Amino acid sequence: MTIIPIASGKGGVGKSLLAANLGIVLANRGSRVAVADLDFGGSNLHLILGIRSAGRGIGTFLTNRETDFSKAIVETDYQGLSFIPGDGEIPGLANVSAGQKRKIINRLKKLDTDFLILDLGAGTSFTVMDFFLLSAKGVIVATPTPTSLVNAYLCI
């Protein structure tokens, strides 16, 4: 599996849009792709993928011991593309513990897919950086504004 983390130093620069489109392109080429919304404080990738509400996601998996991780995976309208919602509406989910992070990482690494695209939150928090470092290569998204460029540099 190839893991492609997508991050930025600043919010609103198009991480989720890039993650969704990259996932769709790879799936259209015949690859099995999973896109995970790991922006727990502001999950919105489901909207870009045309999914009104997933019902459950990573937050449900973390807060309900009876929920199996496979139940958090949602099939999309795009053949070969599955989606793992982040559940940004669950209070406190933006601040996952180290143990919860390990639990998520272990489940993500066990997915049977060709590509795993990680749509990360903005900034350089430990959570964002730990997910970003799941791969030796990743994507930093920026816009041509001073604040975005400076924050992207800090992220790098």
Coordinates of C-alpha atoms in Angstrom, one line a residue:
M1 CA 0.0 0.0 0.0
T2 CA 1.2 3.5 -0.9
I3 CA 0.3 6.1 1.8
I4 CA -0.1 9.7 0.6
P5 CA -0.5 12.2 3.4
I6 CA -1.8 15.6 2.4
A7 CA -1.2 18.5 4.9
S8 CA -0.6 22.3 5.0
G9 CA 0.4 24.9 7.5
K10 CA -2.8 26.8 7.0
G11 CA -6.4 25.9 6.7
G12 CA -8.6 26.6 3.6
V13 CA -5.9 26.0 1.0
G14 CA -7.5 22.9 -0.7
K15 CA -6.2 19.8 1.1
S16 CA -9.6 18.1 1.1
L17 CA -10.3 19.0 -2.6
L18 CA -6.9 17.6 -3.6
A19 CA -7.4 14.4 -1.5
A20 CA -10.8 13.8 -3.1
N21 CA -9.7 14.4 -6.6
L22 CA -6.5 12.4 -6.3
G23 CA -8.5 9.5 -4.9
I24 CA -11.0 9.7 -7.7
V25 CA -8.2 9.8 -10.4
L26 CA -6.4 6.8 -8.9
A27 CA -9.6 4.8 -8.6
N28 CA -10.6 5.6 -12.2
R29 CA -7.2 4.2 -13.2
G30 CA -8.2 0.9 -11.7
S31 CA -6.5 1.2 -8.3
R32 CA -8.2 0.4 -5.0
V33 CA -8.1 3.6 -3.0
A34 CA -9.1 4.6 0.5
V35 CA -9.3 8.3 1.5
A36 CA -9.3 9.0 5.2
D37 CA -10.4 12.3 6.7
L38 CA -8.0 12.8 9.6
D39 CA -8.9 16.4 10.2
F40 CA -10.7 15.6 13.3
G41 CA -11.4 19.2 14.3
G42 CA -12.9 20.1 10.9
S43 CA -13.8 17.0 9.0
N44 CA -15.5 17.9 5.7
L45 CA -14.2 15.6 3.1
H46 CA -17.5 13.8 3.0
L47 CA -19.1 16.9 1.5
I48 CA -16.6 17.0 -1.4
L49 CA -17.2 13.3 -2.1
G50 CA -21.0 14.0 -2.2
I51 CA -21.7 12.0 1.0
R52 CA -24.3 13.8 3.1
S53 CA -23.6 11.9 6.3
A54 CA -21.6 8.8 6.9
G55 CA -23.3 8.0 10.2
R56 CA -20.2 6.7 11.8
G57 CA -16.5 7.0 11.3
I58 CA -13.2 7.1 13.2
G59 CA -14.7 9.0 16.1
T60 CA -17.4 6.3 16.5
F61 CA -14.6 3.6 16.3
L62 CA -12.7 5.4 19.1
T63 CA -15.6 6.2 21.4
N64 CA -17.6 3.0 21.1
R65 CA -15.7 -0.2 21.9
E66 CA -18.2 -2.3 20.1
T67 CA -17.6 -0.6 16.7
D68 CA -15.3 -2.5 14.4
F69 CA -13.1 -0.3 12.2
S70 CA -14.5 -1.9 9.1
K71 CA -17.9 -0.4 10.0
A72 CA -16.4 3.1 9.6
I73 CA -15.4 2.5 6.0
V74 CA -18.0 3.9 3.5
E75 CA -18.2 3.0 -0.1
T76 CA -18.5 6.0 -2.4
D77 CA -20.2 6.5 -5.8
Y78 CA -16.8 6.1 -7.4
Q79 CA -15.8 2.5 -8.2
G80 CA -12.7 1.5 -6.3
L81 CA -12.8 4.5 -3.9
S82 CA -13.7 4.0 -0.3
F83 CA -13.9 6.7 2.4
I84 CA -13.2 6.8 6.1
P85 CA -14.9 9.7 7.8
G86 CA -13.3 11.5 10.7
D87 CA -16.4 12.4 12.8
G88 CA -15.5 16.0 13.5
E89 CA -18.8 16.5 15.4
I90 CA -17.7 14.4 18.3
P91 CA -16.5 16.8 21.1
G92 CA -12.8 16.5 21.9
L93 CA -11.9 14.3 18.9
A94 CA -9.5 16.9 17.6
N95 CA -7.3 16.1 20.6
V96 CA -6.8 12.3 20.3
S97 CA -4.5 10.7 22.8
A98 CA -1.3 8.9 21.9
G99 CA -3.1 5.5 22.4
Q100 CA -6.0 6.5 20.2
K101 CA -3.6 7.7 17.5
R102 CA -1.7 4.3 17.6
K103 CA -5.1 2.5 17.4
I104 CA -6.0 4.5 14.3
I105 CA -2.6 4.1 12.7
N106 CA -2.6 0.3 13.3
R107 CA -6.0 0.0 11.6
L108 CA -5.1 2.2 8.7
K109 CA -1.9 0.1 8.0
K110 CA -4.0 -3.1 7.8
L111 CA -6.3 -1.8 5.1
D112 CA -6.3 -3.9 1.9
T113 CA -5.9 -1.1 -0.6
D114 CA -3.4 0.1 -3.2
F115 CA -3.4 3.7 -2.1
L116 CA -4.3 5.3 1.2
I117 CA -4.7 9.1 1.0
L118 CA -4.7 10.9 4.3
D119 CA -6.5 14.3 4.4
L120 CA -4.9 15.9 7.4
G121 CA -5.7 19.0 9.4
A122 CA -3.8 22.2 9.1
G123 CA -0.8 23.1 11.2
T124 CA 2.0 21.3 12.9
S125 CA 0.3 19.6 15.9
F126 CA 1.7 16.2 17.0
T127 CA -1.3 14.5 15.6
V128 CA -0.9 16.0 12.1
M129 CA 2.8 15.4 12.1
D130 CA 2.5 11.8 13.3
F131 CA 0.0 11.0 10.6
F132 CA 2.1 12.8 8.0
L133 CA 5.2 10.8 8.9
L134 CA 3.4 7.5 8.1
S135 CA 5.0 7.9 4.7
A136 CA 8.5 8.9 3.6
K137 CA 6.8 11.3 1.1
G138 CA 3.8 13.5 1.3
V139 CA 2.1 16.6 -0.1
I140 CA 2.1 20.1 1.4
V141 CA -0.6 22.3 0.0
A142 CA -0.3 26.1 -0.1
T143 CA -1.7 29.1 -1.9
P144 CA 0.3 32.0 -3.2
T145 CA -0.3 34.2 -0.1
P146 CA 2.4 35.2 2.4
T147 CA 0.5 33.6 5.3
S148 CA 0.0 30.3 3.5
L149 CA 3.6 30.1 2.2
V150 CA 5.1 30.9 5.6
N151 CA 2.9 28.3 7.3
A152 CA 3.7 25.7 4.6
Y153 CA 7.4 26.3 5.2
L154 CA 6.9 25.9 8.9
C155 CA 5.0 22.6 8.3
I156 CA 8.0 21.4 6.2

